[in-house]
Amino acid sequence: MARPRRLEDYKTWVSQLETEVDSLSQEQSIDSVNAFKADDAEDISPEVSAREREWEELLDTIMLSLRLGEGLDLARVQHRYGKEFSQEIVKGLDEATNEGLTEFSFHEDGPHRVKLTTRGMLLSNSVISDVWAHLEISRGKLGYPASDDDSATT
């Protein structure tokens, strides 16, 4: 089904998708993506390092999770990739947050989960692109040197 063009139709569509996805936890969704990637492992070039695959997995997790109603579990990102990653994701969301496109839930340690508002869902490609761009700029600081593909385009 194509994405509806009118806001009310879109809200209904998103609500229906959320209802369908509610039966899956975020962890199950991410595990499904990882299982799919494992099935396609033979298609991955042997030159691609484990570190590069981990980087791609993080970007996929951000993209898929932000498009779910429950959002991105920053605590899980922090546990798996380190505190710096969750901090950089939050920084990458600064503009979207200032524009009211995201909402955070907090723990005593800081942001715990981030999800897109209804308006944020409409602009999800832009929000996700901003996060990816910020992470790409911070990539070296996070311990993920630019890939050969990245250095050829910059």
PDB file of C-alpha atoms in Angstrom:
ATOM      1  CA  MET A   1       0.000   0.000   0.000  1.00  0.00           C
ATOM      2  CA  ALA A   2       1.288   3.460  -0.840  1.00  0.00           C
ATOM      3  CA  ARG A   3       1.668   5.997   1.934  1.00  0.00           C
ATOM      4  CA  PRO A   4      -1.475   8.204   2.183  1.00  0.00           C
ATOM      5  CA  ARG A   5      -1.180  11.819   1.056  1.00  0.00           C
ATOM      6  CA  ARG A   6      -3.568  13.493   3.528  1.00  0.00           C
ATOM      7  CA  LEU A   7      -2.478  13.974   7.159  1.00  0.00           C
ATOM      8  CA  GLU A   8      -5.551  12.343   8.703  1.00  0.00           C
ATOM      9  CA  ASP A   9      -5.227   9.345   6.376  1.00  0.00           C
ATOM     10  CA  TYR A  10      -1.541   9.174   7.242  1.00  0.00           C
ATOM     11  CA  LYS A  11      -2.260   9.228  10.991  1.00  0.00           C
ATOM     12  CA  THR A  12      -4.745   6.377  10.546  1.00  0.00           C
ATOM     13  CA  TRP A  13      -2.230   4.463   8.435  1.00  0.00           C
ATOM     14  CA  VAL A  14       0.547   4.968  11.025  1.00  0.00           C
ATOM     15  CA  SER A  15      -1.808   3.904  13.814  1.00  0.00           C
ATOM     16  CA  GLN A  16      -2.668   0.710  11.918  1.00  0.00           C
ATOM     17  CA  LEU A  17       1.010  -0.011  11.341  1.00  0.00           C
ATOM     18  CA  GLU A  18       1.762   0.562  15.022  1.00  0.00           C
ATOM     19  CA  THR A  19      -0.998  -1.853  15.980  1.00  0.00           C
ATOM     20  CA  GLU A  20       0.471  -4.495  13.703  1.00  0.00           C
ATOM     21  CA  VAL A  21       3.981  -3.888  15.009  1.00  0.00           C
ATOM     22  CA  ASP A  22       2.946  -3.786  18.678  1.00  0.00           C
ATOM     23  CA  SER A  23       2.962  -7.569  18.720  1.00  0.00           C
ATOM     24  CA  LEU A  24       6.684  -7.434  18.091  1.00  0.00           C
ATOM     25  CA  SER A  25       9.096  -5.963  20.566  1.00  0.00           C
ATOM     26  CA  GLN A  26      11.853  -3.716  19.288  1.00  0.00           C
ATOM     27  CA  GLU A  27      14.369  -6.414  20.119  1.00  0.00           C
ATOM     28  CA  GLN A  28      12.487  -8.957  18.023  1.00  0.00           C
ATOM     29  CA  SER A  29      12.397  -6.497  15.124  1.00  0.00           C
ATOM     30  CA  ILE A  30      16.110  -5.845  15.327  1.00  0.00           C
ATOM     31  CA  ASP A  31      16.834  -9.565  15.690  1.00  0.00           C
ATOM     32  CA  SER A  32      14.777 -10.172  12.544  1.00  0.00           C
ATOM     33  CA  VAL A  33      16.866  -7.622  10.662  1.00  0.00           C
ATOM     34  CA  ASN A  34      20.048  -9.237  11.935  1.00  0.00           C
ATOM     35  CA  ALA A  35      18.788 -12.695  10.925  1.00  0.00           C
ATOM     36  CA  PHE A  36      18.003 -11.349   7.457  1.00  0.00           C
ATOM     37  CA  LYS A  37      21.511  -9.907   7.273  1.00  0.00           C
ATOM     38  CA  ALA A  38      22.967 -13.245   8.369  1.00  0.00           C
ATOM     39  CA  ASP A  39      21.046 -14.969   5.564  1.00  0.00           C
ATOM     40  CA  ASP A  40      22.584 -12.533   3.092  1.00  0.00           C
ATOM     41  CA  ALA A  41      26.080 -12.783   4.587  1.00  0.00           C
ATOM     42  CA  GLU A  42      27.430 -14.567   1.520  1.00  0.00           C
ATOM     43  CA  ASP A  43      26.449 -11.508  -0.548  1.00  0.00           C
ATOM     44  CA  ILE A  44      28.680  -9.239   1.549  1.00  0.00           C
ATOM     45  CA  SER A  45      32.048  -8.546   0.056  1.00  0.00           C
ATOM     46  CA  PRO A  46      34.880 -10.191   2.033  1.00  0.00           C
ATOM     47  CA  GLU A  47      36.642  -6.807   2.030  1.00  0.00           C
ATOM     48  CA  VAL A  48      33.938  -5.390   4.277  1.00  0.00           C
ATOM     49  CA  SER A  49      35.253  -5.594   7.801  1.00  0.00           C
ATOM     50  CA  ALA A  50      33.309  -6.702  10.837  1.00  0.00           C
ATOM     51  CA  ARG A  51      33.628  -3.125  12.093  1.00  0.00           C
ATOM     52  CA  GLU A  52      31.998  -1.804   8.910  1.00  0.00           C
ATOM     53  CA  ARG A  53      29.151  -4.314   9.234  1.00  0.00           C
ATOM     54  CA  GLU A  54      28.664  -3.213  12.840  1.00  0.00           C
ATOM     55  CA  TRP A  55      28.498   0.424  11.676  1.00  0.00           C
ATOM     56  CA  GLU A  56      25.887  -0.467   9.040  1.00  0.00           C
ATOM     57  CA  GLU A  57      23.917  -2.424  11.638  1.00  0.00           C
ATOM     58  CA  LEU A  58      23.829   0.645  13.888  1.00  0.00           C
ATOM     59  CA  LEU A  59      22.554   2.846  11.045  1.00  0.00           C
ATOM     60  CA  ASP A  60      19.887   0.264  10.162  1.00  0.00           C
ATOM     61  CA  THR A  61      18.839   0.027  13.812  1.00  0.00           C
ATOM     62  CA  ILE A  62      18.427   3.799  14.002  1.00  0.00           C
ATOM     63  CA  MET A  63      16.419   3.954  10.795  1.00  0.00           C
ATOM     64  CA  LEU A  64      14.109   1.044  11.586  1.00  0.00           C
ATOM     65  CA  SER A  65      13.590   1.906  15.241  1.00  0.00           C
ATOM     66  CA  LEU A  66      12.745   5.556  14.653  1.00  0.00           C
ATOM     67  CA  ARG A  67      10.101   4.487  12.158  1.00  0.00           C
ATOM     68  CA  LEU A  68       8.404   2.333  14.805  1.00  0.00           C
ATOM     69  CA  GLY A  69       5.933   3.873  17.226  1.00  0.00           C
ATOM     70  CA  GLU A  70       8.020   2.809  20.209  1.00  0.00           C
ATOM     71  CA  GLY A  71      11.098   4.586  18.870  1.00  0.00           C
ATOM     72  CA  LEU A  72      14.783   3.984  19.481  1.00  0.00           C
ATOM     73  CA  ASP A  73      15.920   2.501  22.777  1.00  0.00           C
ATOM     74  CA  LEU A  74      18.952   4.658  23.591  1.00  0.00           C
ATOM     75  CA  ALA A  75      19.762   2.564  26.654  1.00  0.00           C
ATOM     76  CA  ARG A  76      20.072  -0.488  24.412  1.00  0.00           C
ATOM     77  CA  VAL A  77      22.258   1.433  21.951  1.00  0.00           C
ATOM     78  CA  GLN A  78      24.425   2.555  24.858  1.00  0.00           C
ATOM     79  CA  HIS A  79      24.703  -0.997  26.188  1.00  0.00           C
ATOM     80  CA  ARG A  80      25.623  -2.434  22.794  1.00  0.00           C
ATOM     81  CA  TYR A  81      27.761   0.337  21.251  1.00  0.00           C
ATOM     82  CA  GLY A  82      28.763   2.569  24.169  1.00  0.00           C
ATOM     83  CA  LYS A  83      27.656   5.800  25.779  1.00  0.00           C
ATOM     84  CA  GLU A  84      29.311   7.939  23.095  1.00  0.00           C
ATOM     85  CA  PHE A  85      26.987   6.520  20.436  1.00  0.00           C
ATOM     86  CA  SER A  86      23.796   7.326  22.302  1.00  0.00           C
ATOM     87  CA  GLN A  87      25.137  10.824  23.038  1.00  0.00           C
ATOM     88  CA  GLU A  88      25.980  11.410  19.376  1.00  0.00           C
ATOM     89  CA  ILE A  89      22.550  10.176  18.286  1.00  0.00           C
ATOM     90  CA  VAL A  90      20.937  12.677  20.674  1.00  0.00           C
ATOM     91  CA  LYS A  91      23.172  15.444  19.265  1.00  0.00           C
ATOM     92  CA  GLY A  92      22.189  14.407  15.752  1.00  0.00           C
ATOM     93  CA  LEU A  93      18.549  14.829  16.776  1.00  0.00           C
ATOM     94  CA  ASP A  94      19.022  18.360  18.174  1.00  0.00           C
ATOM     95  CA  GLU A  95      17.440  20.168  15.237  1.00  0.00           C
ATOM     96  CA  ALA A  96      14.541  17.716  15.001  1.00  0.00           C
ATOM     97  CA  THR A  97      13.974  18.028  18.754  1.00  0.00           C
ATOM     98  CA  ASN A  98      13.974  21.835  18.548  1.00  0.00           C
ATOM     99  CA  GLU A  99      11.384  21.599  15.757  1.00  0.00           C
ATOM    100  CA  GLY A 100       9.134  19.318  17.826  1.00  0.00           C
ATOM    101  CA  LEU A 101       9.747  16.246  15.664  1.00  0.00           C
ATOM    102  CA  THR A 102      10.971  14.008  18.492  1.00  0.00           C
ATOM    103  CA  GLU A 103      10.091  13.258  22.073  1.00  0.00           C
ATOM    104  CA  PHE A 104      12.308  11.659  24.696  1.00  0.00           C
ATOM    105  CA  SER A 105      11.639   9.579  27.764  1.00  0.00           C
ATOM    106  CA  PHE A 106      14.256   9.844  30.478  1.00  0.00           C
ATOM    107  CA  HIS A 107      15.957   7.718  33.108  1.00  0.00           C
ATOM    108  CA  GLU A 108      18.023   9.084  35.947  1.00  0.00           C
ATOM    109  CA  ASP A 109      21.066   8.536  33.682  1.00  0.00           C
ATOM    110  CA  GLY A 110      19.675  10.672  30.845  1.00  0.00           C
ATOM    111  CA  PRO A 111      17.636  10.029  27.694  1.00  0.00           C
ATOM    112  CA  HIS A 112      16.299   6.476  27.652  1.00  0.00           C
ATOM    113  CA  ARG A 113      14.175   6.343  24.490  1.00  0.00           C
ATOM    114  CA  VAL A 114      13.447   8.672  21.597  1.00  0.00           C
ATOM    115  CA  LYS A 115      10.519   8.479  19.242  1.00  0.00           C
ATOM    116  CA  LEU A 116       9.196  10.605  16.436  1.00  0.00           C
ATOM    117  CA  THR A 117       6.103  12.730  16.938  1.00  0.00           C
ATOM    118  CA  THR A 118       3.291  12.506  14.385  1.00  0.00           C
ATOM    119  CA  ARG A 119       4.853  15.399  12.491  1.00  0.00           C
ATOM    120  CA  GLY A 120       8.250  13.725  12.886  1.00  0.00           C
ATOM    121  CA  MET A 121       6.875  10.591  11.230  1.00  0.00           C
ATOM    122  CA  LEU A 122       5.890  12.688   8.225  1.00  0.00           C
ATOM    123  CA  LEU A 123       9.467  13.990   8.045  1.00  0.00           C
ATOM    124  CA  SER A 124      11.199  10.783   9.156  1.00  0.00           C
ATOM    125  CA  ASN A 125      13.523  10.583   6.143  1.00  0.00           C
ATOM    126  CA  SER A 126      14.873  14.036   6.917  1.00  0.00           C
ATOM    127  CA  VAL A 127      15.259  13.327  10.644  1.00  0.00           C
ATOM    128  CA  ILE A 128      17.045  10.031  10.023  1.00  0.00           C
ATOM    129  CA  SER A 129      19.293  11.638   7.395  1.00  0.00           C
ATOM    130  CA  ASP A 130      20.286  14.330   9.907  1.00  0.00           C
ATOM    131  CA  VAL A 131      21.233  11.680  12.480  1.00  0.00           C
ATOM    132  CA  TRP A 132      23.215   9.701   9.911  1.00  0.00           C
ATOM    133  CA  ALA A 133      25.012  12.851   8.729  1.00  0.00           C
ATOM    134  CA  HIS A 134      25.953  13.739  12.293  1.00  0.00           C
ATOM    135  CA  LEU A 135      27.196  10.213  12.974  1.00  0.00           C
ATOM    136  CA  GLU A 136      29.192  10.227   9.738  1.00  0.00           C
ATOM    137  CA  ILE A 137      30.927  13.433  10.870  1.00  0.00           C
ATOM    138  CA  SER A 138      31.596  11.848  14.290  1.00  0.00           C
ATOM    139  CA  ARG A 139      32.602   8.493  12.843  1.00  0.00           C
ATOM    140  CA  GLY A 140      36.341   8.745  13.526  1.00  0.00           C
ATOM    141  CA  LYS A 141      35.752   9.991  17.074  1.00  0.00           C
ATOM    142  CA  LEU A 142      33.545   6.959  17.665  1.00  0.00           C
ATOM    143  CA  GLY A 143      36.282   4.579  16.534  1.00  0.00           C
ATOM    144  CA  TYR A 144      34.929   3.822  13.062  1.00  0.00           C
ATOM    145  CA  PRO A 145      37.347   5.174  10.452  1.00  0.00           C
ATOM    146  CA  ALA A 146      35.846   6.249   7.154  1.00  0.00           C
ATOM    147  CA  SER A 147      35.451   3.400   4.691  1.00  0.00           C
ATOM    148  CA  ASP A 148      37.190   3.449   1.328  1.00  0.00           C
ATOM    149  CA  ASP A 149      33.858   4.331  -0.289  1.00  0.00           C
ATOM    150  CA  ASP A 150      33.452   7.337   2.013  1.00  0.00           C
ATOM    151  CA  SER A 151      36.916   8.709   1.407  1.00  0.00           C
ATOM    152  CA  ALA A 152      36.435   8.469  -2.348  1.00  0.00           C
ATOM    153  CA  THR A 153      33.329  10.652  -2.217  1.00  0.00           C
ATOM    154  CA  THR A 154      34.659  13.350   0.100  1.00  0.00           C
TER     155      THR A 154
END
